[in-house]
Every structure is written in C-alpha cells, then in structure tokens.
Short mmCIF file of C-alpha atoms in Angstrom, two decimals:
data_model
loop_
_atom_site.label_atom_id
_atom_site.label_comp_id
_atom_site.label_asym_id
_atom_site.label_seq_id
_atom_site.Cartn_x
_atom_site.Cartn_y
_atom_site.Cartn_z
CA ALA A 1 -83.31 61.86 28.09
CA LEU A 2 -79.62 61.10 27.45
CA GLU A 3 -79.47 58.10 29.78
CA ILE A 4 -82.56 56.55 28.15
CA ILE A 5 -81.10 57.07 24.67
CA LEU A 6 -77.83 55.39 25.62
CA GLU A 7 -79.63 52.46 27.24
CA ARG A 8 -81.79 51.81 24.18
CA SER A 9 -79.33 52.40 21.35
CA GLU A 10 -77.82 49.32 19.72
CA ASP A 11 -75.44 51.41 17.58
CA THR A 12 -72.04 51.10 19.26
CA THR A 13 -70.50 53.88 17.12
CA PHE A 14 -73.27 56.25 18.21
CA VAL A 15 -72.97 55.30 21.91
CA ASN A 16 -69.18 55.67 21.75
CA ALA A 17 -69.48 59.18 20.28
CA VAL A 18 -72.02 60.36 22.85
CA THR A 19 -69.96 58.92 25.72
CA LYS A 20 -66.69 60.48 24.56
CA LEU A 21 -68.20 63.91 23.96
CA LYS A 22 -70.20 63.91 27.20
CA ASP A 23 -67.23 62.81 29.35
CA LYS A 24 -64.92 65.83 29.53
CA TYR A 25 -61.81 63.76 30.22
CA GLN A 26 -62.48 61.38 27.33
CA PHE A 27 -63.16 64.45 25.18
CA ARG A 28 -59.74 65.92 26.02
CA GLU A 29 -58.15 62.55 25.20
CA LEU A 30 -60.01 62.59 21.89
CA MET A 31 -58.70 66.07 21.06
CA ASN A 32 -55.15 65.39 22.25
CA ASN A 33 -53.71 64.85 18.76
CA MET A 34 -54.97 68.29 17.70
CA TYR A 35 -53.92 70.02 20.93
CA PRO A 36 -50.90 68.08 22.27
CA ASN A 37 -49.78 70.88 24.62
CA PHE A 38 -53.14 71.34 26.35
CA LEU A 39 -52.84 70.51 30.07
CA TYR A 40 -55.52 68.43 31.78
CA LYS A 41 -55.73 65.82 34.53
CA LYS A 42 -58.42 63.56 36.00
CA ILE A 43 -58.70 63.24 39.76
CA ASN A 44 -61.15 62.06 42.40
CA LEU A 45 -62.82 64.65 44.60
CA GLN A 46 -60.97 63.26 47.66
CA GLU A 47 -57.63 64.02 45.97
CA LEU A 48 -58.37 67.65 45.21
CA GLU A 49 -57.19 69.29 48.42
CA THR A 50 -53.75 67.61 48.16
CA THR A 51 -53.31 68.26 44.43
CA LYS A 52 -50.29 70.39 43.52
CA LEU A 53 -50.97 73.26 41.12
CA GLU A 54 -48.58 75.89 39.82
CA GLU A 55 -48.87 79.17 41.66
CA ASN A 56 -50.21 82.20 39.76
CA LYS A 57 -51.69 79.98 37.03
CA LYS A 58 -55.40 79.74 36.35
CA TYR A 59 -57.30 76.48 35.97
CA VAL A 60 -60.85 75.22 35.51
CA ILE A 61 -62.11 72.31 37.57
CA LYS A 62 -65.37 70.52 36.81
CA PRO A 63 -67.06 67.10 36.92
CA VAL A 64 -66.00 64.87 34.03
CA LYS A 65 -69.71 64.57 33.22
CA GLY A 66 -71.52 67.81 33.88
CA PHE A 67 -74.89 69.46 33.68
CA PHE A 68 -76.27 72.93 34.42
CA SER A 69 -72.75 74.24 35.28
CA SER A 70 -72.83 72.22 38.51
CA ALA A 71 -69.56 72.37 40.50
CA VAL A 72 -67.62 74.23 37.79
CA LYS A 73 -64.93 76.41 39.36
CA GLN A 74 -62.23 78.73 38.05
CA ILE A 75 -59.28 78.44 40.41
CA SER A 76 -55.61 79.32 40.68
CA GLY A 77 -52.63 77.60 42.24
CA ASN A 78 -52.85 80.07 45.12
CA ASP A 79 -56.37 79.11 46.19
CA ASP A 80 -57.25 77.09 49.28
CA LEU A 81 -58.14 73.77 47.67
CA LYS A 82 -59.76 72.48 50.89
CA VAL A 83 -62.35 75.26 50.61
CA ILE A 84 -62.85 74.56 46.88
CA SER A 85 -63.21 70.84 47.61
CA ASP A 86 -65.90 71.49 50.24
CA GLU A 87 -67.83 73.77 47.86
CA ILE A 88 -67.74 71.17 45.07
CA TYR A 89 -68.79 68.39 47.45
CA ALA A 90 -71.79 70.42 48.62
CA GLU A 91 -72.92 71.24 45.07
CA LEU A 92 -72.54 67.67 43.84
CA ASN A 93 -74.25 66.27 46.93
CA GLU A 94 -77.25 68.48 46.19
CA ASN A 95 -77.46 68.11 42.40
CA THR A 96 -76.78 64.37 42.14
CA LYS A 97 -80.11 63.89 43.91
CA TYR A 98 -81.72 64.87 40.62
CA PHE A 99 -79.29 63.66 37.94
CA SER A 100 -77.85 60.21 37.34
CA ASP A 101 -74.13 59.47 37.22
CA SER A 102 -74.31 59.28 33.41
CA ILE A 103 -75.34 62.94 33.42
CA LEU A 104 -73.44 64.38 36.42
CA SER A 105 -70.36 62.72 37.91
CA LYS A 106 -70.48 62.29 41.68
CA ASN A 107 -66.76 61.92 42.26
CA GLU A 108 -64.61 62.21 39.12
CA LEU A 109 -63.27 65.67 38.25
CA ILE A 110 -61.09 67.12 35.53
CA ILE A 111 -58.62 69.95 36.12
CA GLU A 112 -57.56 71.71 32.93
CA GLN A 113 -55.72 74.87 31.99
CA TYR A 114 -57.81 78.02 31.78
CA ILE A 115 -58.19 79.17 28.18
CA GLU A 116 -57.84 82.90 27.64
CA GLY A 117 -59.51 84.59 24.69
CA GLU A 118 -62.85 85.39 23.10
CA GLU A 119 -65.62 82.80 23.38
CA TYR A 120 -67.58 81.44 20.42
CA ALA A 121 -70.35 78.85 20.10
CA VAL A 122 -71.27 76.66 17.16
CA ASP A 123 -74.38 74.71 16.22
CA MET A 124 -73.63 71.99 13.68
CA PHE A 125 -74.41 68.45 12.61
CA PHE A 126 -72.65 65.64 10.81
CA ASN A 127 -74.77 64.85 7.77
CA GLU A 128 -75.66 61.42 6.38
CA GLN A 129 -72.32 61.38 4.53
CA LYS A 130 -70.43 62.08 7.85
CA GLN A 131 -69.51 65.60 6.71
CA PRO A 132 -69.90 68.61 9.05
CA GLU A 133 -72.62 71.15 8.28
CA ILE A 134 -72.39 74.44 10.17
CA ILE A 135 -75.79 75.74 11.26
CA ASN A 136 -74.53 78.92 12.93
CA ILE A 137 -71.48 80.49 14.58
CA TYR A 138 -72.01 82.92 17.46
CA HIS A 139 -69.72 85.28 19.31
CA HIS A 140 -70.37 85.27 23.06
CA PRO A 141 -68.80 88.49 24.38
CA PHE A 142 -68.66 88.85 28.15
CA PRO A 143 -70.87 91.51 29.77
CA GLU A 144 -69.83 94.16 32.26
CA LYS A 145 -71.80 92.41 35.02
CA ASN A 146 -71.09 88.71 35.52
CA GLU A 147 -74.63 88.19 36.89
CA TYR A 148 -75.85 88.64 33.29
CA PHE A 149 -73.25 86.31 31.81
CA ASN A 150 -75.26 84.98 28.83
CA VAL A 151 -76.97 88.24 27.89
CA LEU A 152 -75.76 88.29 24.26
CA TYR A 153 -74.78 85.90 21.49
CA TYR A 154 -74.53 87.35 17.99
CA THR A 155 -73.45 86.46 14.47
CA ASN A 156 -72.31 88.33 11.35
CA HIS A 157 -70.38 87.69 8.14
CA GLN A 158 -67.05 88.74 9.73
CA ILE A 159 -67.39 85.92 12.29
CA PHE A 160 -68.02 83.42 9.51
CA ASP A 161 -65.15 84.77 7.41
CA LYS A 162 -62.77 84.44 10.35
CA LEU A 163 -63.83 81.08 11.78
CA TYR A 164 -65.85 78.96 9.33
CA ASP A 165 -62.90 77.18 7.70
CA LYS A 166 -61.12 76.62 11.04
CA ILE A 167 -64.25 75.17 12.63
CA LYS A 168 -64.97 72.89 9.68
CA LYS A 169 -61.39 71.57 9.75
CA ILE A 170 -61.69 70.71 13.46
CA PHE A 171 -64.92 68.79 12.94
CA ILE A 172 -63.56 66.93 9.90
CA GLU A 173 -60.58 65.77 11.95
CA LEU A 174 -62.81 64.92 14.91
CA ASN A 175 -64.94 62.64 12.76
CA GLU A 176 -61.91 60.74 11.56
CA HIS A 177 -62.00 59.27 15.08
CA LEU A 178 -65.76 59.16 15.77
CA GLN A 179 -67.11 58.16 12.32
CA ILE A 180 -70.62 59.44 13.09
CA SER A 181 -73.44 60.55 10.82
CA SER A 182 -76.77 62.32 11.41
CA PHE A 183 -75.43 63.68 14.70
CA PRO A 184 -75.95 67.26 16.04
CA ILE A 185 -73.50 69.06 18.36
CA HIS A 186 -73.48 72.36 20.22
CA ALA A 187 -69.81 73.29 20.69
CA GLU A 188 -68.06 76.04 22.62
CA PHE A 189 -64.63 77.41 21.73
CA LYS A 190 -62.13 80.03 22.83
CA LEU A 191 -60.06 81.90 20.23
CA ALA A 192 -56.63 82.26 21.85
CA ARG A 193 -53.89 84.03 19.87
CA GLY A 194 -55.45 82.95 16.58
CA ILE A 195 -55.89 79.31 17.67
CA LEU A 196 -59.41 77.96 18.13
CA ILE A 197 -59.52 75.68 21.19
CA PRO A 198 -62.66 73.73 22.12
CA ILE A 199 -64.04 74.17 25.62
CA GLU A 200 -66.60 71.40 25.26
CA MET A 201 -68.91 69.74 22.75
CA ASN A 202 -72.46 68.85 23.77
CA PRO A 203 -73.84 65.86 21.84
CA LEU A 204 -77.33 65.50 20.36
CA ARG A 205 -78.44 69.11 20.67
CA TYR A 206 -78.07 72.68 19.48
CA GLY A 207 -77.73 75.74 21.71
CA GLY A 208 -80.36 75.87 24.45
CA PHE A 209 -82.85 78.51 25.58
CA GLY A 210 -83.83 79.15 21.97
CA LEU A 211 -80.34 80.18 20.84
CA ALA A 212 -80.54 77.90 17.78
CA ASP A 213 -83.71 79.71 16.69
CA LEU A 214 -81.60 82.78 15.86
CA THR A 215 -80.76 81.00 12.60
CA TYR A 216 -84.46 80.90 11.68
CA HIS A 217 -85.28 84.47 12.68
CA ALA A 218 -82.15 85.88 11.00
CA PHE A 219 -81.89 83.84 7.80
CA GLY A 220 -85.29 82.21 7.36
CA PHE A 221 -84.30 78.55 7.41
CA ASN A 222 -85.14 76.15 10.22
CA PRO A 223 -81.98 74.56 11.74
CA PHE A 224 -83.92 71.52 12.97
CA ASN A 225 -85.40 70.88 9.53
CA ALA A 226 -81.90 71.24 8.09
CA PHE A 227 -80.76 68.34 10.28
CA PHE A 228 -83.71 66.07 9.56
CA GLN A 229 -83.65 66.82 5.82
CA ASN A 230 -79.85 66.55 5.56
CA CYS A 231 -79.58 70.09 4.11
CA LYS A 232 -76.38 71.97 3.37
CA PRO A 233 -76.70 75.72 4.14
CA ASP A 234 -75.22 77.88 1.37
CA TRP A 235 -73.45 80.41 3.56
CA LYS A 236 -71.85 82.35 0.70
CA THR A 237 -75.27 83.11 -0.75
CA ILE A 238 -76.79 83.80 2.68
CA TRP A 239 -74.14 86.34 3.63
CA LYS A 240 -74.32 88.09 0.25
CA LYS A 241 -77.92 88.90 1.17
CA PHE A 242 -77.31 89.80 4.84
CA LYS A 243 -73.74 91.14 4.74
CA GLN A 244 -74.55 94.51 6.36
CA HIS A 245 -76.42 93.02 9.31
CA HIS A 246 -75.53 91.74 12.77
CA PHE A 247 -78.03 89.32 14.33
CA GLY A 248 -78.30 88.82 18.07
CA TRP A 249 -79.96 86.59 20.65
CA VAL A 250 -80.55 88.54 23.86
CA LEU A 251 -81.48 86.98 27.19
CA GLY A 252 -83.46 89.36 29.41
CA TYR A 253 -82.42 88.71 33.00
CA ASN A 254 -84.37 89.49 36.12
CA GLY A 255 -82.47 92.44 37.60
CA LYS A 256 -80.07 91.24 40.29
CA ASP A 257 -81.59 93.62 42.86
CA VAL A 258 -85.21 93.09 41.87
CA ASP A 259 -87.88 91.66 44.17
CA THR A 260 -90.12 89.83 41.68
CA ASN A 261 -92.91 89.73 44.26
CA THR A 262 -93.35 93.48 43.99
CA ARG A 263 -91.85 94.43 40.63
CA THR A 264 -92.55 93.37 37.05
CA PRO A 265 -90.68 93.81 33.75
CA ASP A 266 -91.56 96.80 31.60
CA ASP A 267 -91.52 95.01 28.24
CA ASP A 268 -92.45 98.13 26.24
CA ALA A 269 -89.51 100.12 27.61
CA TYR A 270 -87.19 97.16 27.08
CA LEU A 271 -88.32 96.67 23.48
CA GLU A 272 -87.69 100.35 22.77
CA TYR A 273 -84.20 99.92 24.24
CA LEU A 274 -83.51 96.89 22.04
CA LYS A 275 -84.52 98.77 18.86
CA LYS A 276 -84.91 96.42 15.85
CA THR A 277 -86.54 93.25 17.21
CA LEU A 278 -87.22 90.30 14.88
CA HIS A 279 -89.04 88.23 17.48
CA TYR A 280 -89.75 88.58 21.19
CA ILE A 281 -90.75 85.92 23.73
CA GLU A 282 -92.01 86.78 27.20
CA ILE A 283 -91.02 84.31 29.92
CA ASP A 284 -92.62 83.81 33.32
CA TYR A 285 -90.11 85.77 35.39
CA ARG A 286 -91.55 84.45 38.67
CA LYS A 287 -90.60 80.89 37.76
CA ASN A 288 -87.36 81.67 35.90
CA PRO A 289 -84.29 83.88 36.41
CA VAL A 290 -85.13 85.65 33.12
CA PHE A 291 -88.13 87.49 31.70
CA SER A 292 -87.58 87.33 27.94
CA ILE A 293 -85.68 86.15 24.91
CA ALA A 294 -85.25 88.59 22.04
CA TYR A 295 -83.97 88.09 18.50
CA ILE A 296 -82.63 91.35 17.12
CA LYS A 297 -81.01 92.87 14.04
CA ASP A 298 -78.58 95.78 14.01
CA ASP A 299 -76.57 97.40 11.24
CA CYS A 300 -73.88 98.52 13.70
CA GLN A 301 -71.79 96.12 15.76
CA ILE A 302 -70.96 98.83 18.30
CA SER A 303 -74.65 99.49 18.81
CA LEU A 304 -75.25 95.78 19.32
CA LYS A 305 -72.50 95.50 21.92
CA ARG A 306 -74.02 98.30 24.02
CA LEU A 307 -76.28 95.53 25.32
CA LEU A 308 -73.30 94.18 27.29
CA LYS A 309 -73.70 97.19 29.58
CA THR A 310 -77.39 96.57 30.26
CA GLU A 311 -78.54 96.95 33.86
CA PHE A 312 -81.74 94.92 34.00
CA ASN A 313 -82.79 96.50 37.29
CA ASP A 314 -83.74 99.52 35.17
CA PHE A 315 -86.42 97.59 33.27
CA PHE A 316 -88.47 96.49 36.28
CA VAL A 317 -91.26 98.69 37.62
CA PRO A 318 -93.61 98.43 40.62
CA MET A 319 -96.64 96.24 40.08
CA LYS A 320 -99.82 98.23 39.57
CA ASN A 321 -101.22 97.31 42.96
CA GLU A 322 -97.95 98.50 44.54
CA GLN A 323 -98.04 101.96 42.95
#
C-alpha cells in the first residue's frame, strides 16, 4: 500500500518523511549528525564486484529500498564480491517482479559497517504535538539456530529503564529534521558499547506478525487505539504493576527438518513447553513457514531465554493417517 499512499498524499512533509525513512541511504544521511563516524556508501549493483573493502572487516549490503529482507547480505572485505553480486542480482531479478521500485530497489545498494551488539526493536508514534510516544521496547536476542532467527522478542522493566530515555532522545532529535505528527514507526537498533545505533526505521507501521499485539496482551492497552486516540502511555505506572514480569512474543517455526506433508505440530506439547501463555494463535503451517504465535509471561528471565534453544523439529508428530 505504500506506493498508493505516496501517490495520493498532498502533504509534502509526510511524503518527505516516508521517503527518507524508507530509503536506507537517505536515512543514513538523515542520521549523520547523530552518528558522524558511521561508515556507509551508495553504489550501483554493477559497481559491487570492483568495490574496495577493508580486509577482515564486516559489512552489510542491501538495497537502498528494501522489503522482506530481499538481497540483504552480511559480507567481509575478504569475500568474493563477484559471487555476492551474482547472488544479489538473482534475488532482485526474482523479487522485483512482485514489488515496485518504490518498495524494492532494482539497482541501488548501500554498503554500511556491520553493527555489533544486542538488537532491540521499538514501536512508537509521533503524536499530534510532534512528540514521540513509545508503545513498546523489545529485546531481540539471537537464537542458537539461525533458521529460527525471530523466535523471541521480549520486554521487561529493566529494558525500559536502560533504553527509554535514550530512545526518546533519538526520536526527538530525528523530528527536528522531519517535523512529522501522527506518524507511527517500527525501529530496529543495536546497542554497541552503550551507544544505541539505529539499523533502520520502518514508516507507517508497528512490528509485524502480531509483535505489536504483545503490548495489548501484556499491559491491557491497544497500541493501535493509542495512536488513533493520541494517547500517552504512563510507563512508570505500568511497570509498577508489572515489575516482576517478563513478557514475550514467540514465533513457532516449522522445524527445519520437518516434512509438513506427513507431520503436524503438536500444539498441546508445545503449549506445555511454553508454560504461562497469555494468548495463542495457530497458523496454517502448510501455507506458512511457522505454525503459531504465542504471547507469554514469565517471572524469570533465564527461563524465558531457554526458548532460544528450542528445536522445533521436536514439536512435530506424524499425522494420524501416517501412524
């Protein structure tokens, strides 16, 4: 819908904000005053294989306008850039059949330094007075198996205590340039040596696949209503009530070795494994790479993080007619 929205909007401030946040190069230019030492460069796909990169350094390369993680690569200065170039060309050639150039760039790429550190995500909106309102902050720890990369996002009062003020400061400074109001963003950050560095900011949405609904199931207020009603969440009061709890969003993957034609998820066993479930949604695993979304509560952060070791193969059983 983004292309249609941009075509029909007569608000130049709004269109400018969407364009700058969606275009990863323009976004880095926008953030340059806050992060003057961050390395990034725009190139054409044809230039990639002759681009000089420092050996033994890690980089990320991606289309300046991206969607669905298409053609995003982590590379180093030691890699064969001709091979990387061919892989990116093949992915873009396939995916640009479905997405316009305003959504997925066909030729323009950005190379930027790889950001070490823990990953966090934020759902927020600029209110009618152009002030940032934080809807939720999530930690996205990396699992043991990369195939289950997005298995867990969670929040607790320690995350808010550590990051809320830093995040709010970044968005206040950002809006000195954009001057937008009534505008939602889903942002991703890395926390590197105490410095919060944005990976990207996705305009006009919250976290996908039901991630934003964790706010509702955990705290009882609807994040979409908060936007439309211009509400300011009172996080001090909220965390006084829920200080002992850790709330998680868990994506139930189809096991990487599972044949979904002969095996089916054992939801009862999986729910027992999850323990305290606030809400559970079954997903058609034959049409999707996942079989469920779960919203959970745990009083122990260590217990919550055990989910990073989940092997989803273990929660698929033979179909009844196969037994």
